[in-house]
mmCIF file of C-alpha atoms and ligand atoms in Angstrom:
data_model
loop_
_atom_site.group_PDB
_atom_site.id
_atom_site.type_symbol
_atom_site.label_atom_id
_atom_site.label_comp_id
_atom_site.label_asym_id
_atom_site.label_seq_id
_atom_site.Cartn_x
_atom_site.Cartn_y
_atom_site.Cartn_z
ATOM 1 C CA UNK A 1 -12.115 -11.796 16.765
ATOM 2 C CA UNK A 2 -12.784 -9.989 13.550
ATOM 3 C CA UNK A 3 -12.386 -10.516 10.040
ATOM 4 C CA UNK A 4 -12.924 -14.567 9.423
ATOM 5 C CA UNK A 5 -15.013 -13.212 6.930
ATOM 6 C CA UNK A 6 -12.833 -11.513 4.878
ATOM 7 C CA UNK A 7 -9.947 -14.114 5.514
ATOM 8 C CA UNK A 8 -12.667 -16.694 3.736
ATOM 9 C CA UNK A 9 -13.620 -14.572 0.822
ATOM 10 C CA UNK A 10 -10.371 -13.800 -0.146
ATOM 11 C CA UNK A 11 -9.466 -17.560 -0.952
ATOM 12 C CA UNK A 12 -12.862 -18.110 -2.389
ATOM 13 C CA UNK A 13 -13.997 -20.208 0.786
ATOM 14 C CA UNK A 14 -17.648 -20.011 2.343
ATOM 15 C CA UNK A 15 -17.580 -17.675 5.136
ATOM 16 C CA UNK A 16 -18.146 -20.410 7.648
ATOM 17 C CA UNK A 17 -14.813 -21.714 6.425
ATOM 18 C CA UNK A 18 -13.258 -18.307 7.885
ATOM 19 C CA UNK A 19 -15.127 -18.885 11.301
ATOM 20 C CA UNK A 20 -14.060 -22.624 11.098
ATOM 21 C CA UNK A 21 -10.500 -21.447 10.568
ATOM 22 C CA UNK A 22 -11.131 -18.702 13.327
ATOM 23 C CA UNK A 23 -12.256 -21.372 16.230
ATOM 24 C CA UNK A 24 -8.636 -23.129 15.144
ATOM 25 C CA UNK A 25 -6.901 -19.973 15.826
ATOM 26 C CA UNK A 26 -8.775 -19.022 19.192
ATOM 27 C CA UNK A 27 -7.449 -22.609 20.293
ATOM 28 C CA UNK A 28 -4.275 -22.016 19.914
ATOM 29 C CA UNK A 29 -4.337 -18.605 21.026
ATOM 30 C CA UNK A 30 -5.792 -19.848 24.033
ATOM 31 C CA UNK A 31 -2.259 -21.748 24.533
ATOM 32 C CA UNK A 32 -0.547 -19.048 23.887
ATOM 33 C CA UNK A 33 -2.133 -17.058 26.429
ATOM 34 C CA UNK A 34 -2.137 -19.344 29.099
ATOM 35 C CA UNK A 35 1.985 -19.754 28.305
ATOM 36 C CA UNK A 36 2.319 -16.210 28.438
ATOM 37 C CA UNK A 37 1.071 -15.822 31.876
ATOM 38 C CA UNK A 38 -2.806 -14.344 30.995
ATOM 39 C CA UNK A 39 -5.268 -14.868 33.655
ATOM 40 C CA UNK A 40 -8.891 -14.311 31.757
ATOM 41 C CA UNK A 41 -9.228 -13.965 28.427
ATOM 42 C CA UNK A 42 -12.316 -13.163 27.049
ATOM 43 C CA UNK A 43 -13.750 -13.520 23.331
ATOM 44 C CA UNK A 44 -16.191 -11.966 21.327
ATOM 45 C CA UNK A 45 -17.841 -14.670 19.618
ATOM 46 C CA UNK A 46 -21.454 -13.648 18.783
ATOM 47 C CA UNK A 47 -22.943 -10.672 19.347
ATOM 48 C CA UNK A 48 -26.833 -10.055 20.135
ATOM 49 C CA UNK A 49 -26.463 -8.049 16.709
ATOM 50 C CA UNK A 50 -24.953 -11.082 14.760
ATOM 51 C CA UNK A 51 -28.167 -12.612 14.130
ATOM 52 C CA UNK A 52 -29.041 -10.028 11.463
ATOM 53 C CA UNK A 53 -26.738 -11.722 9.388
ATOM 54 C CA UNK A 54 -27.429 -14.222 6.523
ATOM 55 C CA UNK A 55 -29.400 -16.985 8.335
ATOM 56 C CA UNK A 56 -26.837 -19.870 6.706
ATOM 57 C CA UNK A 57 -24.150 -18.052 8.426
ATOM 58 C CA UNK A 58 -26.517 -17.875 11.802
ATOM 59 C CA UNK A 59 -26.873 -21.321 11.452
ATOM 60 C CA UNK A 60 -22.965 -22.042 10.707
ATOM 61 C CA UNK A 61 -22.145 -20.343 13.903
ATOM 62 C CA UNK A 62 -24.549 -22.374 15.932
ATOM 63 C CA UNK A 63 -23.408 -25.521 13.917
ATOM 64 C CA UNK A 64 -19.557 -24.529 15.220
ATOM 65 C CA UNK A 65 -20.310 -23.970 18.797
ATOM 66 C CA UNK A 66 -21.968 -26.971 19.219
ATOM 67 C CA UNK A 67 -19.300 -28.711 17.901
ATOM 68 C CA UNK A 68 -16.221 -27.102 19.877
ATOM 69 C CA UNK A 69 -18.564 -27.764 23.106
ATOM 70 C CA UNK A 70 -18.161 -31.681 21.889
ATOM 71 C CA UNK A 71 -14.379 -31.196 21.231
ATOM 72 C CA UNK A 72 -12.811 -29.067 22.772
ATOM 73 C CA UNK A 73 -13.638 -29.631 26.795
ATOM 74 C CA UNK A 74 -10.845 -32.368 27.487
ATOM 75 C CA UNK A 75 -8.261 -30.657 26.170
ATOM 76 C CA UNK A 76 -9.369 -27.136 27.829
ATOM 77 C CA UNK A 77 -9.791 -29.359 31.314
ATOM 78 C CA UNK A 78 -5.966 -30.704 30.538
ATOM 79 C CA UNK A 79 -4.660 -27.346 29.998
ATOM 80 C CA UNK A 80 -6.322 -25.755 33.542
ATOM 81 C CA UNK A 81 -8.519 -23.456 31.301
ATOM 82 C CA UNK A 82 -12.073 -22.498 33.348
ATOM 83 C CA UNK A 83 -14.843 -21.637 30.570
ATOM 84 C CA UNK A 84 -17.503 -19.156 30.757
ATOM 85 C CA UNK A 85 -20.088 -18.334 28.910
ATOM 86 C CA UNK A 86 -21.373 -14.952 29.006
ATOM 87 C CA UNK A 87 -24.637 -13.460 27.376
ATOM 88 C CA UNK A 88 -28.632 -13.931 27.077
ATOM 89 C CA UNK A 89 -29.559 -17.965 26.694
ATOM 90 C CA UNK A 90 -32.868 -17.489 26.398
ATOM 91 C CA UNK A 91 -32.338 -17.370 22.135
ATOM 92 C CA UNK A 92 -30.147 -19.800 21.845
ATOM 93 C CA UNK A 93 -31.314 -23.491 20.849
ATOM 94 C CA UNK A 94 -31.898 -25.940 24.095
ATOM 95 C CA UNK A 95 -29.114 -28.655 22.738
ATOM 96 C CA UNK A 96 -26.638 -25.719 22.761
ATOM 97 C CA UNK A 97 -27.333 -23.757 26.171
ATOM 98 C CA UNK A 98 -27.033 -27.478 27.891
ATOM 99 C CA UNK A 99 -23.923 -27.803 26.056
ATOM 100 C CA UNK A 100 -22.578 -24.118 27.308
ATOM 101 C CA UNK A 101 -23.660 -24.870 30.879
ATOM 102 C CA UNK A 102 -22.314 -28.625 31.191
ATOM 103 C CA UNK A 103 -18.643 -27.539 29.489
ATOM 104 C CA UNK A 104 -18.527 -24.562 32.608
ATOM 105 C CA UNK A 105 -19.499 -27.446 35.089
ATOM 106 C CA UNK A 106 -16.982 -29.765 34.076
ATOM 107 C CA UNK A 107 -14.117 -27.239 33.655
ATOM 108 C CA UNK A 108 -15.223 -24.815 37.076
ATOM 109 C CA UNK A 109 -12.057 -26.201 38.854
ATOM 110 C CA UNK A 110 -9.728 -24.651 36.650
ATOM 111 C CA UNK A 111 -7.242 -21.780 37.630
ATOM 112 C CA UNK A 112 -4.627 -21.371 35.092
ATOM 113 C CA UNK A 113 -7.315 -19.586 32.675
ATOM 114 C CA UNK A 114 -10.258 -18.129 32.732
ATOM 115 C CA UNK A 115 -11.809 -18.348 28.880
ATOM 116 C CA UNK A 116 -14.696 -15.756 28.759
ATOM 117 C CA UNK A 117 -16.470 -16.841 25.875
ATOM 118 C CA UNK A 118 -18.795 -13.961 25.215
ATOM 119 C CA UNK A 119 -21.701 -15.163 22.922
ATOM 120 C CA UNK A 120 -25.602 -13.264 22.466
ATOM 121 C CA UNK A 121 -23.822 -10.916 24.651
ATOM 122 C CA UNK A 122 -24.004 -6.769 23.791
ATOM 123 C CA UNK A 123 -22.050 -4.206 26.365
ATOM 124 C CA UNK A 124 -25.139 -2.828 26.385
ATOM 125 C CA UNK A 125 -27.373 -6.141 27.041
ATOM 126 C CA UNK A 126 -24.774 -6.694 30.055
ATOM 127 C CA UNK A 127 -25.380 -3.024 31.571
ATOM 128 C CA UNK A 128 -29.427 -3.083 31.487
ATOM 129 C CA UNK A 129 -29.515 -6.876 32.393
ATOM 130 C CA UNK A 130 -27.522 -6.061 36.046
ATOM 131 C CA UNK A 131 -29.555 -2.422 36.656
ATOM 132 C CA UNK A 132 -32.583 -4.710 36.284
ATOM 133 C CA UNK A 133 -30.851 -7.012 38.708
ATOM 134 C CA UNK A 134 -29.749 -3.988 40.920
ATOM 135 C CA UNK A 135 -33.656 -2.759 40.890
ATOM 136 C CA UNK A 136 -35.151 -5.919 41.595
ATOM 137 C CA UNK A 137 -32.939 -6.355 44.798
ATOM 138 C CA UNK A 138 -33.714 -2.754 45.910
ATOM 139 C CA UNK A 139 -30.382 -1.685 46.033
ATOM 140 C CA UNK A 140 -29.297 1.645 44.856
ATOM 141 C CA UNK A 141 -27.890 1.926 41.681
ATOM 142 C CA UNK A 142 -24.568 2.775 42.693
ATOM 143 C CA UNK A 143 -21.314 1.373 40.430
ATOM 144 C CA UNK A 144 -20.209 -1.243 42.969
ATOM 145 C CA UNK A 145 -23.618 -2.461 42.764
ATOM 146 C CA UNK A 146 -24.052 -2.476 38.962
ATOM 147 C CA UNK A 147 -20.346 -3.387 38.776
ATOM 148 C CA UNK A 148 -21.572 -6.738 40.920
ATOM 149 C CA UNK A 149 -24.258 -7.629 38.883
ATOM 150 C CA UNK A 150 -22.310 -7.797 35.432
ATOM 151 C CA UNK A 151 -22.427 -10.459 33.553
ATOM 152 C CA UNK A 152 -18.362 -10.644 33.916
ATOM 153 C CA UNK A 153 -18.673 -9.746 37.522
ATOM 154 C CA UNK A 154 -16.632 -13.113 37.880
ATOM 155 C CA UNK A 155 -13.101 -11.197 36.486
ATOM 156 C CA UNK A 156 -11.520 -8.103 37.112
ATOM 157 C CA UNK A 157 -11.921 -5.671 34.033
ATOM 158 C CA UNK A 158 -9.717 -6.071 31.260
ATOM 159 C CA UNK A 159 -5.743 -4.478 30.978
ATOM 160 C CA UNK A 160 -6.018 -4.741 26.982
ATOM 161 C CA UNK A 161 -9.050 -4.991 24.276
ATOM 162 C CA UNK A 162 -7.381 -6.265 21.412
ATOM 163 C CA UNK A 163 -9.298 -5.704 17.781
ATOM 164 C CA UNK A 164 -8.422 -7.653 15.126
ATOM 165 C CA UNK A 165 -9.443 -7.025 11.315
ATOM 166 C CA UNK A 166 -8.772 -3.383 10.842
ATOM 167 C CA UNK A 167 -11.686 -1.397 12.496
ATOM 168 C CA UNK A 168 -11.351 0.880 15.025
ATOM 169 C CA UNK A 169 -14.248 0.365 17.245
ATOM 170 C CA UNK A 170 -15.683 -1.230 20.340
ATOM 171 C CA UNK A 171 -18.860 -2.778 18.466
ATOM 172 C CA UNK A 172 -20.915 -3.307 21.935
ATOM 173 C CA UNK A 173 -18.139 -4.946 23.289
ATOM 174 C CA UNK A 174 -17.446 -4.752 27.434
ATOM 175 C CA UNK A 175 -18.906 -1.126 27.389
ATOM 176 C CA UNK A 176 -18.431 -1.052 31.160
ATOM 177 C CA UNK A 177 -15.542 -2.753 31.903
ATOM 178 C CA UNK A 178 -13.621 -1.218 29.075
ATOM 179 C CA UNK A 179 -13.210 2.435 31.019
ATOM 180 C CA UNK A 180 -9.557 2.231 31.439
ATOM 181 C CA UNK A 181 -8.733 -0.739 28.985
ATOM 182 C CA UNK A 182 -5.834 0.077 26.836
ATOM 183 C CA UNK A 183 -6.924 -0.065 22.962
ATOM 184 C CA UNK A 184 -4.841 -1.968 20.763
ATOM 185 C CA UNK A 185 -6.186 -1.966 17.037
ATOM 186 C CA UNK A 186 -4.926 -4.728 14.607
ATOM 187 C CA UNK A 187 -4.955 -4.776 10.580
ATOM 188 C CA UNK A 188 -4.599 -8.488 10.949
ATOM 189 C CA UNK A 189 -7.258 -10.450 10.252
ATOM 190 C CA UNK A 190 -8.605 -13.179 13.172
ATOM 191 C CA UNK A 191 -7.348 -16.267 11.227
ATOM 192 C CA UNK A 192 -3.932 -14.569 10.783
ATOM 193 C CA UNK A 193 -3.249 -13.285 14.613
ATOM 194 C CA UNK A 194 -0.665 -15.577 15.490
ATOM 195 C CA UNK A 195 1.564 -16.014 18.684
ATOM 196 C CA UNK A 196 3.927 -13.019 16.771
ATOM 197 C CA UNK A 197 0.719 -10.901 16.745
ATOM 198 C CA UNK A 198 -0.166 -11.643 20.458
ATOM 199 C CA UNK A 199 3.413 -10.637 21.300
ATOM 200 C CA UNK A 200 3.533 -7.347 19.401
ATOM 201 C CA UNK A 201 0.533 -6.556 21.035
ATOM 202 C CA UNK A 202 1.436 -7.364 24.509
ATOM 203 C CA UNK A 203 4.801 -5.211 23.839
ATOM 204 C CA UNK A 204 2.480 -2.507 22.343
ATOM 205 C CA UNK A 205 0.582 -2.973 26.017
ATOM 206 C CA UNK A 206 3.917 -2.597 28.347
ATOM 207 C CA UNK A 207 4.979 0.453 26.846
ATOM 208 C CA UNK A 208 2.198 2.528 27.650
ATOM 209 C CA UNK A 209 1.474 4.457 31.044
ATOM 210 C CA UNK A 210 -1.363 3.780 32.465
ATOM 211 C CA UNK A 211 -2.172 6.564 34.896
ATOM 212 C CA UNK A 212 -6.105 6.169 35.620
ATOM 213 C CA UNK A 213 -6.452 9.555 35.684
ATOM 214 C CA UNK A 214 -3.433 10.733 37.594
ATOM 215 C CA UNK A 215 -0.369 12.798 36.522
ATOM 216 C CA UNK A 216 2.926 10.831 35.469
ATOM 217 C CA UNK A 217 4.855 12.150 37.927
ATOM 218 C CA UNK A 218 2.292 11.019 40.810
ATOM 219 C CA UNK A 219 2.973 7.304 39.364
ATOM 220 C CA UNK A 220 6.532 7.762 39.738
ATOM 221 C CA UNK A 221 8.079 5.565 42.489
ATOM 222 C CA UNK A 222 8.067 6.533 45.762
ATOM 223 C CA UNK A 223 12.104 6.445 46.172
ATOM 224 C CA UNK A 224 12.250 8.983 43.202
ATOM 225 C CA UNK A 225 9.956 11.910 44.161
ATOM 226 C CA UNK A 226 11.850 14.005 46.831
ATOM 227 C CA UNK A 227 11.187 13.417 50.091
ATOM 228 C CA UNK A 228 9.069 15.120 52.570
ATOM 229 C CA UNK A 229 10.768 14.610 55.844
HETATM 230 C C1 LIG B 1 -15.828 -12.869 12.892
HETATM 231 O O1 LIG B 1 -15.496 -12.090 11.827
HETATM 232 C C2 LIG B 1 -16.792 -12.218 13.857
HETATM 233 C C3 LIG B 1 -17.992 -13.054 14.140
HETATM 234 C C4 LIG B 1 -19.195 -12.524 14.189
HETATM 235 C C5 LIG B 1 -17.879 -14.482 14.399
HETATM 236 P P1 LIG B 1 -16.523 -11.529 10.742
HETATM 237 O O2 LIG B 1 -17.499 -12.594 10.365
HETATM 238 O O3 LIG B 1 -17.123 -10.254 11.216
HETATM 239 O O4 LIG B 1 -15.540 -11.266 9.518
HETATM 240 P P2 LIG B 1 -15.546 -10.060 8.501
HETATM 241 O O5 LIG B 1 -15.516 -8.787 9.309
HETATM 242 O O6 LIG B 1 -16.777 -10.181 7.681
HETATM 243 O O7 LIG B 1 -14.295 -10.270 7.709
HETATM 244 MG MG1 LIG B 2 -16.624 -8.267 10.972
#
């Protein structure tokens, strides 16, 4: 979800305004989503690298998390949406990892949605934290048993990474899971990806082939490649 920034500073607002205005969109987006059939989606909120940043704006992202815990749970529970939050607690302040872990008790029922909400979390924190879990059971380190210790073990690994705000990178996001994501790089900014960006995206999504490493013509249908009897 990149770019609140940037929305912010170009109307002269604080950047916390932009992230304020970005937890508004992810709500609805969440809705739109869930309308459109999605299963998990899961959001890059903080990453372990965000707390280099300006400690007001640390401190504004903390300050908004806190308060969409307090907000936004009934309405997530009336809409069938399951939240999870994925990344290291240890950092984060006592009144908010309470807060994480009581809005995934109340809403573990769910199945319409799974919201991964993916804060302190780095691709790379989420490989070496399951290896270490994969070493301290003794298992070998094979990629079913790395793949089971993820952090987002709970979901199968995403069909499309969408990037908003212009950049063309991964940023240490799903590392792992990404291996045969499909890309799909917007100049939008957060704030502005609405329901007409989602679809445009999910359209992008449909019209590419998605072989896994395979040929095209060994995807083809069985009923069109000739037959061997
Ligand atoms: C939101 O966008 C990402 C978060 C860390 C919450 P940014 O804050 O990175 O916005 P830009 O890139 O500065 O515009
Ligand atoms: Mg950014």
């Amino acid at each position: 979800m990149d770019g609140n920034g940037r929305w912010a500073s170009r109307r002269f607002l604080p950047r916390v305004a932009g992230h304020k205005q970005g937890v508004d969109v992810l709500r609805r987006f969440v809705k739109a989503c869930a309308a459109r059939g999605v299963g998990v989606l899961t959001v890059f909120a903080f990453s372990s690298e965000n707390w280099q940043r300006p400690a007001d704006e640390v401190s504004g992202l903390m300050d908004l998390l806190a308060i969409a815990l307090s907000r936004e749970v009934p309405q997530l529970k009336a809409d069938g949406v399951a939240l999870h939050f994925v990344g290291e607690r240890a950092r984060l302040s006592p009144k908010v990892a309470a807060g994480m872990a009581r809005a995934q008790a109340e809403t573990a029922g769910n199945t319409r949605l799974v919201l991964n909400v993916c804060f302190n979390y780095g691709g790379r924190w989420d490989i070496a934290q399951a290896a270490a879990k994969v070493a301290a059971q003794g298992l070998v380190m094979t990629e079913a048993n790395l793949d089971a210790a993820m952090a987002l073990a709970h979901v199968p690994p995403p069909d499309l990474i969408i990037r908003t705000g212009g950049e063309q990178r991964l940023s240490n996001f799903l590392l792992w899971q990404a291996a045969y994501a499909e890309l799909y790089f917007s100049d939008k900014l957060w704030p502005e990806f609405d329901d007409a960006a989602l679809d445009a995206a999910i359209e992008e999504f449909h019209s590419r082939e998605r072989r896994y490493g395979k040929t095209s013509q060994q995807l083809e249908p069985q009923s069109k490649q000739p037959s061997a009897a």
